[in-house]
Short mmCIF file of C-alpha atoms in Angstrom, two decimals:
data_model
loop_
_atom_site.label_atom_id
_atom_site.label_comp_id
_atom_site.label_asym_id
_atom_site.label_seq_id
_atom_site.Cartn_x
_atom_site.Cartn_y
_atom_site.Cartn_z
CA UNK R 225 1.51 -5.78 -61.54
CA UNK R 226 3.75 -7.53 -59.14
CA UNK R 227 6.14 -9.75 -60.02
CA UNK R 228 4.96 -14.20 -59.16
CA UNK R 229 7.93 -15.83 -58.41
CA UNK R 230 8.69 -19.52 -58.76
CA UNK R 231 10.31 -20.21 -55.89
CA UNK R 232 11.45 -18.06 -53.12
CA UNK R 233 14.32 -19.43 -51.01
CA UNK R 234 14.48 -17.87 -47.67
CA UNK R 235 18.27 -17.65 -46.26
CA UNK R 236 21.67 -17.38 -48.04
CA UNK R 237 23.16 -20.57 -46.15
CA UNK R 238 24.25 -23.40 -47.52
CA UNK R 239 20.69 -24.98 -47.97
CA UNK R 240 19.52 -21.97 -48.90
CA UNK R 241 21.87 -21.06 -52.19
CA UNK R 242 21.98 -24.54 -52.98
CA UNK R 243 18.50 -24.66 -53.23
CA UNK R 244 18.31 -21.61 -55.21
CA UNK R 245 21.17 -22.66 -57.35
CA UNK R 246 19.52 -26.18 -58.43
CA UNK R 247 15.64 -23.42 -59.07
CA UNK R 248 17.58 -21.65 -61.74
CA UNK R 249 19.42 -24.41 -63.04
CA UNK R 250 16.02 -25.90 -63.58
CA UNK R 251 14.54 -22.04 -65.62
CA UNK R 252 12.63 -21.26 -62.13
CA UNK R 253 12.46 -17.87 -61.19
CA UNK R 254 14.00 -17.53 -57.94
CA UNK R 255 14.27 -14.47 -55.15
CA UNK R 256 16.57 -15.27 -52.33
CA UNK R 257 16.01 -13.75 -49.08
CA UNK R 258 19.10 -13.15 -46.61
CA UNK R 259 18.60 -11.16 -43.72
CA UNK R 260 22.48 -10.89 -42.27
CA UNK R 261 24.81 -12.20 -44.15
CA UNK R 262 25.94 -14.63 -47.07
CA UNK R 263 26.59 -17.98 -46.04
CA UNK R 264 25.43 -18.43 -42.27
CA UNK R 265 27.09 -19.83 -40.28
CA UNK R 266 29.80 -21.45 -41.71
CA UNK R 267 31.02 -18.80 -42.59
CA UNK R 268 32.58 -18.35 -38.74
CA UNK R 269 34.55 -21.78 -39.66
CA UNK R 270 37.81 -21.03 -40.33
CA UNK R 271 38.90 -24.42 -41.56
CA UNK R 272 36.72 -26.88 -43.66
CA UNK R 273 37.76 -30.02 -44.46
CA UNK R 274 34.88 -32.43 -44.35
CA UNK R 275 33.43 -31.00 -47.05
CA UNK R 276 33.82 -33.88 -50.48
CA UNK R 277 36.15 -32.75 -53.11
CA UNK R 278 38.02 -29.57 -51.04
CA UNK R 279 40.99 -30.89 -48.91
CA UNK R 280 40.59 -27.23 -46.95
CA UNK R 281 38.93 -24.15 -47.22
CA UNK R 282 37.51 -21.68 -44.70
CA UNK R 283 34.03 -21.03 -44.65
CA UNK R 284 33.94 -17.78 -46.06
CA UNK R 285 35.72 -19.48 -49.33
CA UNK R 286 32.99 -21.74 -49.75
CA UNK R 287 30.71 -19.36 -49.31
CA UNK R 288 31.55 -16.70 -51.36
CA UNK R 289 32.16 -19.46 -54.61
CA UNK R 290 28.56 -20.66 -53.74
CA UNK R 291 27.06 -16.89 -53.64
CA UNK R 292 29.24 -16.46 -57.15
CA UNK R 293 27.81 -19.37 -58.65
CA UNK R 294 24.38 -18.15 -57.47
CA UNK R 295 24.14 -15.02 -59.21
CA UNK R 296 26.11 -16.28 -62.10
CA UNK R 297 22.55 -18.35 -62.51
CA UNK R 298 20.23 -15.33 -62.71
CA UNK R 299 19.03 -15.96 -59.03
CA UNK R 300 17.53 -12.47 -57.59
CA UNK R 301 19.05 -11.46 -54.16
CA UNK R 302 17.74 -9.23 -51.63
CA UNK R 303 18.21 -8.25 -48.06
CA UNK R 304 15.53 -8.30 -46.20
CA UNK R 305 14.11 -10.38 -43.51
CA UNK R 306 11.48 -12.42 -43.40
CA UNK R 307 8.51 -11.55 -40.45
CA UNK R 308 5.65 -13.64 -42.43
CA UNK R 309 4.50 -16.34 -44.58
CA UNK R 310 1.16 -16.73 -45.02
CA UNK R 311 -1.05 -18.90 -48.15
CA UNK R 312 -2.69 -16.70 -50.31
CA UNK R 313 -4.88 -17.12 -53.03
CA UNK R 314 -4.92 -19.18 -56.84
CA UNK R 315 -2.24 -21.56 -54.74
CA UNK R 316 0.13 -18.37 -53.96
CA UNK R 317 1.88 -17.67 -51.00
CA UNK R 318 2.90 -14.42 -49.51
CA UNK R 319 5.98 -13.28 -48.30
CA UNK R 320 6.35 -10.43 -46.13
CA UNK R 321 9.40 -8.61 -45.25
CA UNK R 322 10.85 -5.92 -43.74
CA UNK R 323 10.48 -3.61 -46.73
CA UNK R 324 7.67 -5.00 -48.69
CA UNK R 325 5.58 -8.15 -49.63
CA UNK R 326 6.82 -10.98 -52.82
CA UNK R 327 4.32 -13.43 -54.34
CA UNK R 328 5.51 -17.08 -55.29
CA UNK R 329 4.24 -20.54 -56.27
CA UNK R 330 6.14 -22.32 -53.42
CA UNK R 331 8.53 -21.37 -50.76
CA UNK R 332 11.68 -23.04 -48.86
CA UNK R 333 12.44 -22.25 -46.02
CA UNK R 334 16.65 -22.54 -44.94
CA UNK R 335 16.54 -19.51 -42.31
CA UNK R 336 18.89 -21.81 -40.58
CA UNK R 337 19.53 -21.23 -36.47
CA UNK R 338 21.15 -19.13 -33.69
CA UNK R 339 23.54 -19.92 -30.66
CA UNK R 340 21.34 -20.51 -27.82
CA UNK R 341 21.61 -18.01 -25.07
CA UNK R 342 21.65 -18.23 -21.33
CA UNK R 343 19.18 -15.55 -20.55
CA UNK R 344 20.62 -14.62 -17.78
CA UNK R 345 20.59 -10.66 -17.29
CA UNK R 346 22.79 -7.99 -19.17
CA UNK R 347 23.72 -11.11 -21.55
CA UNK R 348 22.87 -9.04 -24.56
CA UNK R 349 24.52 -6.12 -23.46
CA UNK R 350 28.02 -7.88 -22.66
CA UNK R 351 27.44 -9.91 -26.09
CA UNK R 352 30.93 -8.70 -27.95
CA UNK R 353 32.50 -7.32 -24.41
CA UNK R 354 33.22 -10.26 -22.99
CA UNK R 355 30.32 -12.77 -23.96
CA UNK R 356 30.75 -14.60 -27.12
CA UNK R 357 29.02 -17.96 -28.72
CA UNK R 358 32.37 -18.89 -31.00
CA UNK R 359 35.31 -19.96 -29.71
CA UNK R 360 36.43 -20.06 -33.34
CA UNK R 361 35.58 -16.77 -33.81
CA UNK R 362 36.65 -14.65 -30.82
CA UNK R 363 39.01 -16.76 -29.06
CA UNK R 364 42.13 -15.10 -29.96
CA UNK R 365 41.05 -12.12 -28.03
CA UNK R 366 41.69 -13.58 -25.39
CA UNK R 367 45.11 -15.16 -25.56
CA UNK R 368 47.33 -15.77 -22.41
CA UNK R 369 43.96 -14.53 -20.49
CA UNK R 370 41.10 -16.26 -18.38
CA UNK R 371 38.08 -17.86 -20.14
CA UNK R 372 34.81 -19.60 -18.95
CA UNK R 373 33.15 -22.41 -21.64
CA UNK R 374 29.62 -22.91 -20.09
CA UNK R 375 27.93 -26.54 -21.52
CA UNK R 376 29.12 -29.67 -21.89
CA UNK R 377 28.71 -31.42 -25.32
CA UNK R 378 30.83 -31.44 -28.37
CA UNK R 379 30.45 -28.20 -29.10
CA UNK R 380 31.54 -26.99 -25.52
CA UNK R 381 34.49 -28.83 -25.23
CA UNK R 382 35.53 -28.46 -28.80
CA UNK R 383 35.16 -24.74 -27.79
CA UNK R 384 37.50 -25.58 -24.26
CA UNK R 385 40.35 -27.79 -26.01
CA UNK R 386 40.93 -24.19 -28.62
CA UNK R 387 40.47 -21.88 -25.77
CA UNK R 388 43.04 -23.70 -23.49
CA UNK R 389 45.60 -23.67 -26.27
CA UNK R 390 46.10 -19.96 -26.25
CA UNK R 391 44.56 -19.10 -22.61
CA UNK R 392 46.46 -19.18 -19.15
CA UNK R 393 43.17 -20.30 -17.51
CA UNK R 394 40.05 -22.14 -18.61
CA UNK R 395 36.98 -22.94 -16.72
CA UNK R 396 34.12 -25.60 -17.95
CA UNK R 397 30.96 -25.03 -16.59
CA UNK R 398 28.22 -27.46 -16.90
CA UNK R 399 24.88 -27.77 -15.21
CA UNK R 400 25.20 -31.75 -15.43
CA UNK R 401 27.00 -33.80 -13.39
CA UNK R 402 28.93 -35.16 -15.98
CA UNK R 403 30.20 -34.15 -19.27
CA UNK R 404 28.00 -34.91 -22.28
CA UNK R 405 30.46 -34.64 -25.25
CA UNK R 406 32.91 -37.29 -26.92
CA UNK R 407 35.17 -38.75 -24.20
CA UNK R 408 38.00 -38.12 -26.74
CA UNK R 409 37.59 -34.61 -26.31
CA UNK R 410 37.09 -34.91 -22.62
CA UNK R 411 40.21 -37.01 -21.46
CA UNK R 412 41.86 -34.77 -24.04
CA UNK R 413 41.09 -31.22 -21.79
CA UNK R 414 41.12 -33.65 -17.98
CA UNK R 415 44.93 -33.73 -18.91
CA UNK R 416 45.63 -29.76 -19.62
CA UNK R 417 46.83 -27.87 -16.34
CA UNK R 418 44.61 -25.04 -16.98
CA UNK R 419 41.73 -26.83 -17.36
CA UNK R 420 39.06 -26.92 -14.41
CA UNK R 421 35.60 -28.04 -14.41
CA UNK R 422 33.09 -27.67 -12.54
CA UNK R 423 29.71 -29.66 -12.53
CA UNK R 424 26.26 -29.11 -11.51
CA UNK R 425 26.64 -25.36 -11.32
CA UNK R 426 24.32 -22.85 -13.34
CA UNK R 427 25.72 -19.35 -14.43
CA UNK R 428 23.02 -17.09 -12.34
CA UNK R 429 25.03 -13.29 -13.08
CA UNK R 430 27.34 -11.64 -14.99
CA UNK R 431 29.49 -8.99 -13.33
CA UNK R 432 31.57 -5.91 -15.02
CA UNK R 433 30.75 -2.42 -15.78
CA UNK R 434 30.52 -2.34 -19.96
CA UNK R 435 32.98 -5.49 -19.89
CA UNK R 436 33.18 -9.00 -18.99
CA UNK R 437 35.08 -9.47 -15.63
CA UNK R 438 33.42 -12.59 -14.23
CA UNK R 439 30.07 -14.66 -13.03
CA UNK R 440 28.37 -15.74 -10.26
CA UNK R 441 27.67 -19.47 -10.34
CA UNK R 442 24.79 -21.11 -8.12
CA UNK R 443 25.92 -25.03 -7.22
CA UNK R 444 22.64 -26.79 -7.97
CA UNK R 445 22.48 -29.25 -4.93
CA UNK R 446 23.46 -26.38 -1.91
CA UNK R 447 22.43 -23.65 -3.02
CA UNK R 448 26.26 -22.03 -2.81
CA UNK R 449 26.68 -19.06 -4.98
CA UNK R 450 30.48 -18.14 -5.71
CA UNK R 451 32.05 -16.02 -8.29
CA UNK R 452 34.56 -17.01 -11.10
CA UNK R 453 36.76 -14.64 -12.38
CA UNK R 454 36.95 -14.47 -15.99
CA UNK R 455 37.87 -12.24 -19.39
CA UNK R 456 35.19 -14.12 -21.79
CA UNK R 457 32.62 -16.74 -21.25
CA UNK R 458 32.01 -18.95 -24.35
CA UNK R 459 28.16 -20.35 -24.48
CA UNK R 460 28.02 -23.68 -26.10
CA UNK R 461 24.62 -25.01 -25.17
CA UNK R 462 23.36 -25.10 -28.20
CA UNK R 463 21.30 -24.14 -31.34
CA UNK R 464 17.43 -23.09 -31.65
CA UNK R 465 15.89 -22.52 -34.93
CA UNK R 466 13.74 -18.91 -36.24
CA UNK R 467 10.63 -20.51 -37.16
CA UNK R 468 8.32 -18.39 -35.86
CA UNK R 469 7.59 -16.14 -39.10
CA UNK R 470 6.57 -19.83 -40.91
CA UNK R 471 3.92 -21.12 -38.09
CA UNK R 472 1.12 -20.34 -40.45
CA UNK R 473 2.19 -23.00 -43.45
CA UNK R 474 4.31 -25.25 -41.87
CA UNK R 475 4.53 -28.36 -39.30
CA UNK R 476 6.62 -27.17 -36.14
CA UNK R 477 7.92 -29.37 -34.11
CA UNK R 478 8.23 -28.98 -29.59
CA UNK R 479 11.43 -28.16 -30.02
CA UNK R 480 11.12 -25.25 -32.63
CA UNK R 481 11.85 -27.26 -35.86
CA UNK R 482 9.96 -27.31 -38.75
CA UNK R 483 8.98 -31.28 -39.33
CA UNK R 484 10.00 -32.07 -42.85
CA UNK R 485 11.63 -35.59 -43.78
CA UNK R 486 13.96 -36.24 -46.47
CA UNK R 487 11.89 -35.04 -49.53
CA UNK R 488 11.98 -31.61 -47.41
CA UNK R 489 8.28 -30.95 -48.11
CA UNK R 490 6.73 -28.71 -44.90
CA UNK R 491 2.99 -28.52 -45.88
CA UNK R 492 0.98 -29.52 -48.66
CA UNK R 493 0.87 -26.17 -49.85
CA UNK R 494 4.02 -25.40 -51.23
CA UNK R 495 6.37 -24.87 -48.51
CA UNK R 496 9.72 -26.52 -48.16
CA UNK R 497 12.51 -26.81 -45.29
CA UNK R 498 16.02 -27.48 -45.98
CA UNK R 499 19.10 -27.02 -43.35
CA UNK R 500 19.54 -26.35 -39.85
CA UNK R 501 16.13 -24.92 -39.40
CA UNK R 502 14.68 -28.64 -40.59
CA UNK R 503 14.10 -31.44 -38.04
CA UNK R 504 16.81 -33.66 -38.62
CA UNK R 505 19.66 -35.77 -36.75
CA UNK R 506 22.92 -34.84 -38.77
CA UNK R 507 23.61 -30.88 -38.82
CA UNK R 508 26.75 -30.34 -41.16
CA UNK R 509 27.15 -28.40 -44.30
CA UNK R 510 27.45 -31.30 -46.52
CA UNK R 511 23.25 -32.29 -45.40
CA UNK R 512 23.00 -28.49 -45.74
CA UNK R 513 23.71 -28.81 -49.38
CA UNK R 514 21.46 -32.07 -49.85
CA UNK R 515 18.76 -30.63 -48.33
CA UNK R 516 18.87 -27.55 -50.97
CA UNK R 517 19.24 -29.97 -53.32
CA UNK R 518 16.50 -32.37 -52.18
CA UNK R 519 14.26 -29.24 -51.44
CA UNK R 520 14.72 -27.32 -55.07
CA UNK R 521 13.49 -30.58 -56.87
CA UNK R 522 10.73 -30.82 -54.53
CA UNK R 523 9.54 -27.53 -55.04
CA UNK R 524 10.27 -27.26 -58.83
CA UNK R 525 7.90 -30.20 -59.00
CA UNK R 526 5.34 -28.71 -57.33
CA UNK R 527 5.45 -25.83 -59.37
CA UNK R 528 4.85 -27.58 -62.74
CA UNK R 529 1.75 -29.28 -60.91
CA UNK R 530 0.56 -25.67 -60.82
CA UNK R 531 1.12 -24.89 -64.15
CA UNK R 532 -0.52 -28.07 -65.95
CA UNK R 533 -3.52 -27.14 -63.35
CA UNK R 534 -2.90 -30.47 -60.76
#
C-alpha cells in the first residue's frame, strides 16, 4: 500500500524547508520535493546580512544549515519535480512527479520563481555563453570587459553598480524612458565613466556564433535599429512564478501567483503557498521563512481536522 503523507512541501527554498522543518517538529510526516537544487535562490547570494541573528553569511551557508536541520528532523527528501497536483479522494491529494505519484493530507506549495527572460531568439542557447540573469553570479567573468544590464529597477541597477566595478564598459538598457529603481542607486551609476544608458530601446537580437558578442537594439519612438557591442548581457526584468502544475487546487492570480494571504491557505482543500511563488508585496528570505512558518501551522491544522473527522 502506498505510503499517505501528512504534508508534502513542494521546493527546498527557504519557505519550503522551513515549512517542512516546523511539519516534523510538530510529528507530521513530511516528503519534500526539490527539483534543482537545495536552497533556491539564495543560494546565488554571496553575502547575507539582512537576515536576524547572522551578521554575514552567504547563501549557500544558510542553506546548507537549514537542509541539515531538515533532515536532522526526519523530513523525507526527494528529487523530483512536480508536473501535477490534483484533489483526490477521502480529502487526499495527489502528487505527481517526474518518477512517480505521492498521496498526502495537504500540500504547500514554495516552488518559488525564475529570472524572467527576454524571449528574444537564440536566448536559451547563449544562456551561460554570454547571457546570464546574475550579476552576482557570473559577473566576474567578465572583468575589465564590456557588459550590457537590460531593465531598469533595483534589481537592474544593483546588477549595473557590481558590473561597473570590475568592467571597462557598461551599458543600461531600458525600454522606459526613465529609470525605475532607487534614485540612490541611480545617481550612484550617472556618476561612473563607464556607465551609459540608454532609454526607450528594446533588445530585438542577439549576435555571435556559440558566444555572446553583442545586440541589436530597436529605439522605440523611430524605429532605429543599432548594434551594441558587448561580452555579457545581464537580464534584470524580473521574476515569474511556476504555477502552472498547481492550477487545478489553487487560486492564481493575472500575474502567475498563487493568491494566498498571510495564513498562506491556497484552497479550501488543503493546499498551501508560502515564498516567492505566493502573491505578496515583500520578496526576501526573512518572509520566505515566515511564510514556511505561517504555512506548516496552517497545514498541520488542517490535518488534525482530518483526523478527528471535521
Amino acid at each position: 500500500m502506498q505510503d499517505i503523507y501528512d504534508i508534502i512541501v513542494v521546493g527546498a527554498g527557504p519557505a519550503g524547508m522551513t515549512a517542512a522543518l516546523y511539519a516534523r517538529r510538530a510529528e507530521k510526516t513530511v516528503l519534500l520535493l526539490e527539483k534543482e537544487n537545495f536552497g533556491g535562490q539564495i543560494t546565488f547570494s554571496p553575502k547575507v546580512e539582512n537576515y536576524p541573528g547572522f551578521m554575514q553569511m552567504t547563501g549557500s551557508e544558510f542553506a546548507d544549515r537549514l537542509l541539515e536541520q531538515v533532515t536532522s528532523h526526519g523530513a523525507d527528501i526527494e528529487m523530483e519535480e512536480v508536473t501535477e497536483v490534483r484533489p483526490g479522494e477521502n480529502g487526499l491529494i495527489t502528487v505527481v512527479t517526474d518518477r512517480g505519484k505521492h498521496l498526502c493530507r495537504a500540500v504547500i506549495i514554495a516552488a518559488g520563481s525564475r529570472h524572467r527572460r527576454l524571449g528574444v531568439p537564440r536566448e536559451e542557447e547563449l544562456t551561460g555563453n554570454g547571457v546570464s540573469y546574475c550579476a552576482v553570479c557570473d559577473g566576474a567573468f567578465y572583468a575589465g570587459r564590456t557588459a550590457a544590464v537590460v531593465g531598469g529597477g533595483n534589481t537592474a541597477l544593483q546588477d549595473a553598480v557590481i558590473l561597473s566595478d570590475i568592467c571597462k564598459k557598461v551599458y543600461i538598457l531600458q525600454n522606459l524612458k526613465t529609470l525605475t529603481g532607487e534614485e540612490r542607486l541611480a545617481k550612484l551609476l550617472r556618476g561612473r565613466e563607464n556607465v551609459e544608458m540608454i532609454f526607450g530601446v528594446t533588445v530585438e537580437e542577439l549576435m555571435g556564433e556559440g558566444e555572446l558578442t553583442g545586440v541589436r537594439i530597436k529605439d522605440a519612438d523611430t524605429g532605429e535599429v543599432r548594434e551594441i557591442a558587448t561580452d555579457a548581457m545581464f537580464v534584470a526584468i524580473g521574476q515569474e512564478p511556476e504555477n502552472a502544475p498547481f492550477a487545478a487546487v489553487a487560486r492564481i492570480d493575472g500575474r502567475g501567483y498563487i493568491s494566498a494571504g498571510e495564513d498562506c491557505r491556497a484552497s479550501d482543500r488543503g493546499v498551501f503557498a508560502a515564498g516567492d511563488c505566493r502573491s505578496k508585496n515583500v520578496r526576501q528570505v526573512a518572509t520566505a521563512v515566515g511564510d514556511g512558518a505561517a504555512a506548516a501551522v496552517a497545514a498541520c491544522m488542517y490535518v488534525d481536522s482530518l483526523k478527528r473527522g471535521e
